[in-house]
Short mmCIF file of C-alpha atoms in Angstrom, two decimals:
data_model
loop_
_atom_site.label_atom_id
_atom_site.label_comp_id
_atom_site.label_asym_id
_atom_site.label_seq_id
_atom_site.Cartn_x
_atom_site.Cartn_y
_atom_site.Cartn_z
CA MET A 30 0.00 0.00 0.00
CA ARG A 31 1.26 3.44 -0.96
CA LYS A 32 1.23 5.59 2.17
CA PRO A 33 -0.09 9.14 1.63
CA GLN A 34 2.12 12.10 2.47
CA LEU A 35 1.24 13.93 5.69
CA SER A 36 1.19 17.69 6.10
CA PHE A 37 3.71 19.38 8.37
CA SER A 38 1.04 19.93 11.05
CA GLN A 39 0.13 16.22 10.94
CA ILE A 40 3.79 15.27 11.42
CA ILE A 41 4.00 17.70 14.35
CA ASN A 42 0.87 16.21 15.93
CA MET A 43 2.24 12.69 15.48
CA ASN A 44 5.44 13.55 17.35
CA VAL A 45 4.05 15.72 20.17
CA GLY A 46 4.02 12.64 22.40
CA PHE A 47 7.79 12.39 22.10
CA PHE A 48 7.98 15.72 23.93
CA GLY A 49 6.39 14.27 27.08
CA ILE A 50 8.60 11.18 27.04
CA GLN A 51 11.73 13.31 26.73
CA TYR A 52 10.61 15.68 29.52
CA SER A 53 10.72 12.65 31.79
CA PHE A 54 14.21 11.71 30.57
CA GLY A 55 15.29 15.31 31.18
CA LEU A 56 14.17 15.10 34.80
CA GLN A 57 16.09 11.86 35.20
CA GLN A 58 19.25 13.48 33.84
CA SER A 59 19.16 16.59 36.01
CA ALA A 60 16.90 16.01 39.03
CA VAL A 61 17.20 12.40 40.18
CA ASN A 62 20.84 12.51 41.30
CA PRO A 63 20.36 15.76 43.28
CA ILE A 64 17.32 14.11 44.92
CA TYR A 65 19.57 11.20 45.89
CA ASP A 66 21.99 13.75 47.38
CA MET A 67 19.18 15.43 49.34
CA LEU A 68 18.10 12.03 50.69
CA GLY A 69 21.63 11.43 52.01
CA ALA A 70 23.35 9.31 49.36
CA ALA A 71 27.14 9.12 49.58
CA PRO A 72 29.05 10.06 46.38
CA ASP A 73 30.24 6.50 45.81
CA GLU A 74 26.62 5.22 46.11
CA ILE A 75 25.33 7.38 43.24
CA PRO A 76 26.53 5.10 40.38
CA ILE A 77 24.81 1.96 41.69
CA LEU A 78 21.62 3.96 42.36
CA ASN A 79 21.59 4.83 38.65
CA LEU A 80 21.59 1.18 37.58
CA ALA A 81 17.85 1.38 36.76
CA GLY A 82 18.25 3.34 33.51
CA PRO A 83 20.74 1.13 31.70
CA MET A 84 19.32 -2.15 33.01
CA THR A 85 15.76 -1.38 31.91
CA GLY A 86 17.07 -0.09 28.57
CA LEU A 87 18.99 -3.33 28.08
CA LEU A 88 15.99 -5.50 28.92
CA ILE A 89 12.98 -3.51 27.74
CA GLN A 90 13.76 -1.78 24.43
CA PRO A 91 14.87 -4.77 22.30
CA ILE A 92 11.95 -6.87 23.58
CA ILE A 93 9.35 -4.13 23.11
CA GLY A 94 10.69 -3.39 19.61
CA ALA A 95 10.43 -7.04 18.54
CA LEU A 96 7.07 -7.49 20.28
CA SER A 97 5.44 -4.45 18.68
CA ASP A 98 6.59 -5.70 15.25
CA SER A 99 4.48 -8.81 15.88
CA THR A 100 1.39 -6.98 17.18
CA TRP A 101 -1.76 -5.77 15.46
CA SER A 102 -5.13 -4.91 16.99
CA PRO A 103 -7.94 -3.58 14.78
CA ARG A 104 -9.08 -1.46 17.74
CA PHE A 105 -5.81 -0.27 19.27
CA GLY A 106 -3.28 -0.55 16.44
CA ARG A 107 0.33 -1.77 16.53
CA ARG A 108 2.49 0.78 18.33
CA LYS A 109 -0.10 2.85 20.21
CA PRO A 110 -0.84 0.32 22.99
CA PHE A 111 2.83 0.22 23.95
CA PHE A 112 3.56 3.93 24.13
CA PHE A 113 0.20 4.61 25.82
CA ILE A 114 0.87 2.05 28.56
CA GLY A 115 4.44 3.36 28.90
CA ALA A 116 3.30 7.00 29.14
CA LEU A 117 0.55 6.17 31.66
CA MET A 118 2.98 4.31 33.94
CA CYS A 119 5.50 7.13 33.50
CA SER A 120 2.95 9.74 34.64
CA ILE A 121 2.03 7.70 37.71
CA CYS A 122 5.70 7.32 38.68
CA LEU A 123 6.45 11.03 38.12
CA PHE A 124 3.52 11.95 40.38
CA PHE A 125 4.68 9.77 43.26
CA TYR A 126 8.45 10.30 42.88
CA PRO A 127 8.73 13.53 44.96
CA PHE A 128 6.96 11.77 47.84
CA SER A 129 9.98 9.48 48.23
CA SER A 130 10.79 9.47 51.93
CA SER A 131 13.93 7.35 51.69
CA LEU A 132 16.80 6.71 49.32
CA TRP A 133 15.69 3.22 48.39
CA MET A 134 12.09 4.29 47.77
CA ALA A 135 13.41 6.82 45.24
CA ALA A 136 15.66 4.17 43.68
CA GLY A 137 12.78 1.67 43.41
CA LEU A 138 10.49 4.19 41.75
CA LEU A 139 13.26 5.02 39.29
CA TRP A 140 13.29 1.40 38.11
CA VAL A 141 9.58 1.53 37.32
CA LEU A 142 9.88 4.99 35.75
CA ASP A 143 12.72 3.89 33.47
CA ALA A 144 10.87 0.74 32.43
CA ALA A 145 7.86 2.89 31.51
CA ASN A 146 9.96 5.36 29.53
CA ASN A 147 11.63 2.58 27.55
CA THR A 148 8.27 0.94 26.85
CA ALA A 149 7.03 4.19 25.30
CA MET A 150 10.26 5.08 23.51
CA GLU A 151 10.98 2.09 21.26
CA PRO A 152 7.62 1.75 19.42
CA TYR A 153 7.33 5.54 19.10
CA ARG A 154 10.44 5.57 16.90
CA ALA A 155 9.03 2.73 14.79
CA LEU A 156 5.77 4.67 14.29
CA ILE A 157 7.61 7.04 11.91
CA ALA A 158 8.41 4.23 9.47
CA ASP A 159 4.91 2.77 9.85
CA VAL A 160 2.98 5.95 9.03
CA LEU A 161 5.19 8.11 6.79
CA PRO A 162 6.24 7.41 3.19
CA GLU A 163 10.00 7.08 2.67
CA GLU A 164 10.41 10.60 1.29
CA GLN A 165 9.13 12.02 4.59
CA TYR A 166 11.26 9.88 6.94
CA SER A 167 13.85 12.60 7.46
CA LYS A 168 11.20 15.21 8.30
CA GLY A 169 9.53 12.79 10.72
CA PHE A 170 12.71 11.83 12.56
CA LEU A 171 14.01 15.41 12.65
CA THR A 172 10.70 16.58 14.12
CA GLN A 173 11.13 13.86 16.74
CA SER A 174 14.63 15.17 17.41
CA PHE A 175 13.23 18.69 17.82
CA PHE A 176 10.75 17.51 20.45
CA THR A 177 13.55 15.60 22.18
CA GLY A 178 15.53 18.81 22.68
CA LEU A 179 12.39 20.77 23.61
CA GLY A 180 11.25 18.24 26.21
CA ILE A 181 14.64 17.94 27.91
CA THR A 182 15.09 21.73 27.76
CA LEU A 183 11.74 22.39 29.45
CA ALA A 184 12.55 19.83 32.15
CA ASN A 185 15.85 21.53 32.93
CA VAL A 186 14.47 25.08 32.76
CA SER A 187 11.58 24.10 35.05
CA LEU A 188 14.09 23.03 37.69
CA PHE A 189 15.77 26.44 37.51
CA VAL A 190 12.56 28.52 37.48
CA PHE A 191 10.70 26.56 40.16
CA GLN A 192 13.75 26.54 42.44
CA LYS A 193 13.88 30.34 42.24
CA TYR A 194 10.19 31.11 42.71
CA ILE A 195 8.67 28.24 44.73
CA PRO A 196 10.11 28.19 48.27
CA GLY A 197 9.47 25.77 51.11
CA VAL A 198 9.91 22.10 51.96
CA ALA A 199 7.37 19.26 52.01
CA GLY A 200 8.44 15.93 53.43
CA SER A 201 12.03 15.15 52.53
CA LEU A 202 12.30 17.41 49.46
CA PRO A 203 11.82 21.08 48.47
CA ILE A 204 8.41 22.01 47.03
CA TRP A 205 9.95 23.07 43.71
CA VAL A 206 10.93 19.45 43.09
CA TYR A 207 7.26 18.48 43.40
CA ALA A 208 6.32 21.19 40.88
CA SER A 209 8.76 19.94 38.23
CA PHE A 210 7.63 16.34 38.58
CA PHE A 211 3.92 17.24 38.61
CA LEU A 212 4.43 19.17 35.37
CA GLY A 213 6.07 16.04 33.96
CA THR A 214 3.02 13.99 35.01
CA VAL A 215 0.77 16.17 32.85
CA CYS A 216 3.21 16.42 29.93
CA SER A 217 3.84 12.67 29.68
CA ILE A 218 0.31 11.34 29.38
CA GLY A 219 -1.19 14.53 27.89
CA SER A 220 1.19 14.75 24.94
CA VAL A 221 0.91 11.03 24.11
CA VAL A 222 -2.90 11.06 24.24
CA TRP A 223 -2.84 14.09 21.91
CA SER A 224 -0.68 12.26 19.37
CA MET A 225 -2.79 9.10 19.60
CA SER A 226 -5.98 11.06 18.91
CA LYS A 227 -4.45 12.82 15.89
CA THR A 228 -2.54 9.94 14.26
CA PRO A 229 -4.17 6.83 12.77
CA GLU A 230 -2.15 3.64 12.21
CA TYR A 231 -2.47 1.85 8.88
CA PRO A 232 -3.63 -1.78 9.07
CA PRO A 233 -1.34 -4.45 7.59
CA SER A 234 -2.20 -5.92 4.20
CA GLU A 235 -3.77 -9.36 3.91
CA GLU A 236 -0.37 -10.85 3.02
CA GLU A 237 1.25 -9.17 6.03
CA LEU A 238 -1.54 -10.42 8.29
CA VAL A 239 -0.90 -13.98 7.10
CA VAL A 240 2.81 -13.66 7.95
CA LEU A 241 1.95 -12.00 11.28
CA ASN A 242 -0.51 -14.72 12.25
CA GLU A 243 1.98 -17.43 11.31
CA ARG A 244 4.65 -15.77 13.44
CA ASN A 245 2.27 -15.56 16.40
CA LYS A 246 0.91 -19.08 15.97
CA GLY A 247 1.02 -20.88 19.30
CA MET A 248 2.26 -17.77 21.12
CA PRO A 249 0.47 -16.40 24.23
CA HIS A 250 -0.87 -12.86 24.72
CA PRO A 251 1.77 -10.12 24.10
CA ALA A 252 1.75 -9.18 27.80
CA ILE A 253 2.66 -12.77 28.70
CA GLN A 254 5.31 -12.83 25.96
CA PHE A 255 6.78 -9.64 27.41
CA PHE A 256 7.11 -11.00 30.93
CA LEU A 257 8.42 -14.36 29.69
CA SER A 258 11.03 -12.56 27.62
CA ILE A 259 12.09 -10.51 30.65
CA LEU A 260 12.31 -13.59 32.87
CA THR A 261 14.32 -15.64 30.36
CA THR A 262 16.64 -12.87 29.12
CA LEU A 263 19.43 -13.81 31.54
CA ILE A 264 19.17 -17.51 30.63
CA ALA A 265 19.20 -16.72 26.90
CA TYR A 266 22.29 -14.50 27.13
CA LEU A 267 24.01 -17.01 29.44
CA ALA A 268 23.39 -19.75 26.85
CA LEU A 269 24.86 -17.49 24.16
CA PHE A 270 27.93 -16.84 26.34
CA ILE A 271 28.43 -20.58 26.94
CA LEU A 272 28.23 -21.29 23.20
CA ILE A 273 30.80 -18.66 22.24
CA ILE A 274 33.84 -20.93 22.77
CA PRO A 275 32.35 -23.96 20.93
CA ALA A 276 31.34 -21.56 18.14
CA ILE A 277 35.03 -20.88 17.47
CA PHE A 278 35.33 -24.47 16.22
CA ASP A 279 31.77 -24.87 14.88
CA ARG A 280 30.39 -21.56 13.61
CA LYS A 281 26.91 -22.94 12.99
CA ILE A 282 26.32 -24.24 16.52
CA ILE A 283 24.56 -21.07 17.70
CA ARG A 284 22.31 -20.98 14.62
CA ARG A 285 21.41 -24.67 15.07
CA THR A 286 20.54 -24.01 18.72
CA ILE A 287 18.28 -21.10 17.77
CA HIS A 288 16.64 -23.17 15.02
CA TRP A 289 16.01 -26.01 17.50
CA ALA A 290 14.40 -23.62 19.98
CA GLU A 291 12.21 -22.03 17.28
CA ASN A 292 10.90 -25.46 16.28
CA HIS A 293 10.28 -26.55 19.87
CA PRO A 294 6.85 -25.13 20.86
CA THR A 295 7.62 -24.82 24.57
CA MET A 296 11.03 -23.23 24.05
CA LYS A 297 9.61 -20.81 21.47
CA VAL A 298 6.99 -19.63 23.98
CA VAL A 299 9.31 -19.47 26.98
CA PHE A 300 12.11 -17.52 25.27
CA ALA A 301 9.70 -15.46 23.13
CA GLN A 302 11.50 -12.45 21.58
CA ASN A 303 14.96 -13.36 22.91
CA LEU A 304 15.53 -15.80 20.04
CA GLU A 305 15.20 -13.05 17.42
CA ILE A 306 17.48 -10.71 19.38
CA ILE A 307 20.23 -13.32 19.83
CA GLU A 308 20.13 -14.40 16.19
CA ALA A 309 20.55 -10.75 15.14
CA LEU A 310 23.48 -10.38 17.56
CA THR A 311 25.30 -13.33 16.00
CA GLN A 312 24.92 -11.80 12.52
CA MET A 313 25.78 -8.22 13.47
CA PRO A 314 27.84 -6.30 10.86
CA SER A 315 31.47 -5.59 11.84
CA VAL A 316 30.92 -1.82 11.72
CA MET A 317 28.52 -2.16 14.65
CA TRP A 318 31.22 -3.83 16.75
CA LYS A 319 33.52 -0.88 16.04
CA LEU A 320 30.73 1.53 16.96
CA ALA A 321 30.28 -0.42 20.20
CA LEU A 322 33.86 0.51 21.19
CA VAL A 323 33.12 4.20 20.56
CA TYR A 324 29.93 3.91 22.60
CA LEU A 325 31.81 2.24 25.47
CA PHE A 326 33.83 5.42 26.12
CA GLN A 327 31.12 7.86 25.01
CA TRP A 328 28.27 6.65 27.20
CA TYR A 329 30.43 5.79 30.21
CA ALA A 330 31.61 9.41 30.11
CA LEU A 331 28.10 10.84 29.75
CA PHE A 332 26.87 8.93 32.80
CA CYS A 333 29.81 10.34 34.78
CA TYR A 334 28.80 13.87 33.73
CA TRP A 335 25.09 13.50 34.55
CA GLN A 336 25.86 12.05 37.98
CA ASN A 337 28.35 14.75 38.97
CA ALA A 338 27.35 17.95 37.15
CA ALA A 339 25.35 19.53 40.00
CA LYS A 340 27.97 18.65 42.64
CA SER A 341 30.78 19.95 40.41
CA ILE A 342 29.02 23.29 39.89
CA ALA A 343 28.30 23.53 43.63
CA GLN A 344 31.98 22.93 44.29
CA SER A 345 33.52 25.22 41.68
CA VAL A 346 30.99 28.10 41.70
CA TRP A 347 29.35 28.04 45.14
CA ASN A 348 32.26 26.38 46.97
CA THR A 349 29.96 24.00 48.80
CA THR A 350 28.72 20.39 48.88
CA PRO A 351 25.28 18.83 49.41
CA LEU A 352 26.07 18.22 53.10
CA GLU A 353 27.73 21.56 53.90
CA ASN A 354 25.00 23.96 52.77
CA LYS A 355 21.72 22.60 51.41
CA THR A 356 20.42 26.06 50.44
CA LEU A 357 23.44 26.84 48.27
CA TYR A 358 23.39 23.33 46.87
CA GLU A 359 19.76 23.78 45.79
CA GLU A 360 20.85 26.93 43.93
CA ALA A 361 23.56 24.89 42.22
CA VAL A 362 21.00 22.24 41.24
CA GLY A 363 18.76 24.92 39.73
CA TRP A 364 21.69 26.38 37.79
CA THR A 365 22.65 22.91 36.59
CA GLY A 366 19.15 22.61 35.17
CA LEU A 367 19.69 25.86 33.30
CA VAL A 368 23.10 24.75 31.99
CA ASN A 369 21.72 21.39 30.86
CA GLY A 370 18.73 23.15 29.34
CA TRP A 371 21.11 25.34 27.36
CA TYR A 372 23.06 22.46 25.85
CA ASN A 373 19.78 20.84 24.79
CA ILE A 374 18.70 24.08 23.11
CA VAL A 375 21.99 24.04 21.21
CA THR A 376 21.32 20.39 20.36
CA PHE A 377 18.05 20.87 18.52
CA LEU A 378 19.27 24.10 16.89
CA SER A 379 22.37 22.39 15.49
CA ALA A 380 20.84 19.04 14.45
CA PHE A 381 19.92 20.12 10.91
CA PHE A 382 23.34 21.76 10.43
CA LEU A 383 25.13 18.55 11.49
CA ALA A 384 23.03 16.56 9.02
CA ARG A 385 24.32 18.74 6.19
CA MET A 386 27.91 18.53 7.47
CA ALA A 387 27.70 14.73 7.64
CA THR A 388 26.50 14.63 4.04
CA LYS A 389 29.26 16.97 2.88
CA PHE A 390 32.26 15.74 4.87
CA GLY A 391 31.13 12.28 6.06
CA PRO A 392 29.71 11.19 9.42
CA LYS A 393 33.07 9.82 10.59
CA LYS A 394 34.79 13.23 10.50
CA VAL A 395 31.79 15.00 12.00
CA HIS A 396 31.48 12.64 14.96
CA PHE A 397 35.24 12.64 15.54
CA ILE A 398 35.31 16.45 15.77
CA CYS A 399 32.18 16.55 17.93
CA LEU A 400 33.59 14.08 20.47
CA LEU A 401 36.79 16.15 20.60
CA MET A 402 34.65 19.22 21.37
CA ALA A 403 32.77 17.37 24.10
CA GLY A 404 35.98 16.09 25.68
CA VAL A 405 37.55 19.56 25.80
CA ALA A 406 34.28 20.98 27.19
CA LEU A 407 34.24 18.55 30.12
CA LEU A 408 37.93 19.11 30.85
CA ALA A 409 37.21 22.85 31.16
CA PHE A 410 33.90 22.46 33.03
CA PRO A 411 35.16 21.90 36.62
CA LEU A 412 37.76 24.69 36.31
CA ILE A 413 35.17 27.44 35.75
CA GLU A 414 34.27 29.53 38.82
CA ASN A 415 31.94 32.01 37.09
CA LYS A 416 28.50 30.43 36.66
CA TYR A 417 27.81 32.37 33.46
CA LEU A 418 30.98 31.12 31.78
CA LEU A 419 29.71 27.53 32.10
CA PHE A 420 27.53 28.15 29.06
CA ALA A 421 30.61 28.47 26.82
CA PRO A 422 31.90 24.86 27.05
CA MET A 423 28.34 23.54 27.18
CA THR A 424 27.68 25.11 23.78
CA GLY A 425 30.29 22.77 22.31
CA PHE A 426 28.91 19.93 24.40
CA GLY A 427 25.42 20.61 23.01
CA ILE A 428 26.65 20.36 19.42
CA ALA A 429 28.37 17.10 20.32
CA TRP A 430 25.19 15.80 21.98
CA ALA A 431 23.31 16.44 18.72
CA SER A 432 25.93 14.33 16.94
CA MET A 433 25.68 11.56 19.54
CA MET A 434 21.92 11.37 19.02
CA GLY A 435 22.04 11.00 15.26
CA VAL A 436 25.34 10.89 13.36
CA PRO A 437 26.45 7.39 14.54
CA TYR A 438 23.37 5.94 12.83
CA LEU A 439 24.82 7.16 9.53
CA LEU A 440 27.91 5.05 10.17
CA VAL A 441 25.93 1.82 10.39
CA VAL A 442 22.54 2.27 8.71
CA ASN A 443 23.72 1.16 5.26
CA GLU A 444 25.16 -2.04 6.74
CA ILE A 445 21.90 -3.08 8.45
CA PRO A 446 19.40 -5.27 6.53
CA LYS A 447 16.10 -3.42 6.26
CA GLU A 448 14.04 -6.40 7.34
CA ARG A 449 15.86 -6.30 10.70
CA TYR A 450 15.90 -2.54 11.20
CA GLY A 451 13.82 -2.70 14.39
CA VAL A 452 15.81 -5.37 16.19
CA TYR A 453 19.14 -3.74 15.29
CA MET A 454 17.91 -0.40 16.63
CA GLY A 455 17.25 -2.26 19.87
CA ILE A 456 20.75 -3.73 19.77
CA ILE A 457 22.24 -0.26 19.25
CA ASN A 458 20.37 0.74 22.39
CA MET A 459 22.02 -2.23 24.14
CA MET A 460 25.38 -0.81 23.02
CA ILE A 461 24.37 2.43 24.79
CA VAL A 462 23.21 0.93 28.07
CA ILE A 463 25.91 -1.71 28.59
CA PRO A 464 28.59 1.00 29.15
CA MET A 465 26.15 2.67 31.56
CA ILE A 466 25.81 -0.60 33.48
CA LEU A 467 29.60 -0.94 33.61
CA GLN A 468 29.76 2.64 34.89
CA THR A 469 27.24 2.05 37.67
CA LEU A 470 29.08 -1.08 38.78
CA SER A 471 32.64 0.27 38.54
CA PHE A 472 32.65 4.03 38.94
CA GLY A 473 31.81 4.03 42.64
CA PHE A 474 35.09 2.19 43.28
CA ILE A 475 37.00 4.41 40.83
CA SER A 476 35.58 7.58 42.39
CA LYS A 477 36.36 6.53 45.94
CA THR A 478 39.78 4.95 45.28
CA PHE A 479 41.33 7.14 42.59
CA LEU A 480 39.31 10.36 42.37
CA ASN A 481 38.82 11.01 46.11
CA ASN A 482 35.04 11.31 45.52
CA ASN A 483 35.73 14.68 43.88
CA PRO A 484 32.93 15.56 41.39
CA GLY A 485 35.15 17.96 39.44
CA THR A 486 37.80 15.29 38.94
CA ALA A 487 35.06 12.85 37.92
CA ILE A 488 33.96 15.20 35.12
CA SER A 489 37.58 15.66 33.98
CA PHE A 490 37.84 11.87 33.88
CA ALA A 491 34.73 11.85 31.65
CA GLY A 492 36.38 14.38 29.34
CA ILE A 493 39.40 12.11 28.88
CA LEU A 494 37.11 9.17 28.03
CA LEU A 495 35.38 11.24 25.35
CA LEU A 496 38.75 12.05 23.77
CA ILE A 497 39.56 8.33 23.69
CA GLY A 498 36.13 7.71 22.13
CA ALA A 499 36.97 10.25 19.43
CA LEU A 500 40.11 8.28 18.54
CA ALA A 501 38.04 5.07 18.40
CA VAL A 502 35.82 6.69 15.73
CA LEU A 503 38.82 6.71 13.39
CA ARG A 504 38.77 2.88 13.31
CA ILE A 505 35.39 2.89 11.55
CA LYS A 506 35.36 2.54 7.77
CA GLU A 507 32.62 4.62 6.20
CA ASN A 508 30.14 3.22 3.74
CA THR A 509 30.25 5.58 0.75
CA ASN A 510 26.49 5.25 0.21
CA VAL A 511 25.57 7.65 3.01
CA ILE A 512 21.88 8.52 3.14
CA GLU A 513 21.21 12.23 3.07
CA SER A 514 19.34 12.62 6.37
CA PRO A 515 20.24 10.72 9.53
CA THR A 516 17.76 9.11 11.86
CA LEU A 517 18.15 11.68 14.61
CA GLY A 518 16.74 9.73 17.49
CA GLY A 519 16.05 10.92 20.99
CA GLY A 520 18.21 10.92 23.99
CA GLY A 521 17.87 8.58 26.95
CA HIS A 522 18.39 4.69 27.29
#
């Protein structure tokens, strides 16, 4: 079926929901770690408390992506049920989050919040390809990128504005924290419901329905498949790990194991979507392995920045810590929101420019230069004592963040088979969250043992990692058939 072109206003309406999802991610970037500080977390505890984001991204996004590919409801559609359920759960979590009375209550709610965000995120990206004709893909994804920057920017600016104009404390946290999260509650579900009401999904053709029904033959309800996939993920990846050594001598052993499981009714049901994910992993193009090395340094560094930005600014500008002066620290948190909001403004303003630069000079050169800019920015960040001068390095960081969100896709998209686009997008997300998991498990020790729990030193350490990541980009060989517009996806896990 030839999909009709949509007007610009229809594309805007379709992507409004992405704004609410990204507002939530913006709060996680800038507000959750300061909340941990206010609830008494030690600096070396912060990394492990952030394990929720990468773990849920690792588990949820690939499964949801594969599951939504296999779903169709004449009443609810294919993608809409997933991002509606995700947005609804996200709004509930955002409402209750400021009422956290203890550190572990906040950490537990973050796990649910991150799972909800990832449930909404993955099928929302796939909706672009479902609804738009190919010639409008770039406009659809770039509009999504715009709402990504806008949502994260509003989240960060709200922290700054509410901290300045809403005084007082309720429970364990300042009232302005409640205000930012309550605004997120409305934005998350409100924006998604708006997009759902304005955007119809096209039903699959009769031939596609036959293939879909055959794929789902003997499979339980999607909700049951989801939970089975979650429960068996560890077993599936453990089996893959065990088979790696035998696969050196017999390269087909993993494929035979997958084929056996697919033809065994019980195993097919129990492992659900994990079989498709593992098969795609074993056939992953070499360029994706090289990108994984870049992502190892890039995303480890970003997690270090997000965890330590507010404390670094408090230290360098206000000369205080969360325990020494809570009032001054709250000011630092508000200013951090403004600084992070600024780099996200730069991000969505520079995204279209970077797309042109990648077409003209190649994505490899663009991403290399952008990671160099980000590394230098973070090296300078903790040395700045004037709060207004912080916007200078973060301008370069914002341009680099725009590159991180989109340009790497140009390095791999021409190597990915189209029929597996969804599952490989989920695997790229795994390449993002695995470094984050490594960071949460290792950086507490590194911070305490080598960096003296100094947030400024931690951000300098992140800058060095970004410079190493830039060098790793040079190992990637570009495909000369670069598509003109990159899939500028959103931030987050």
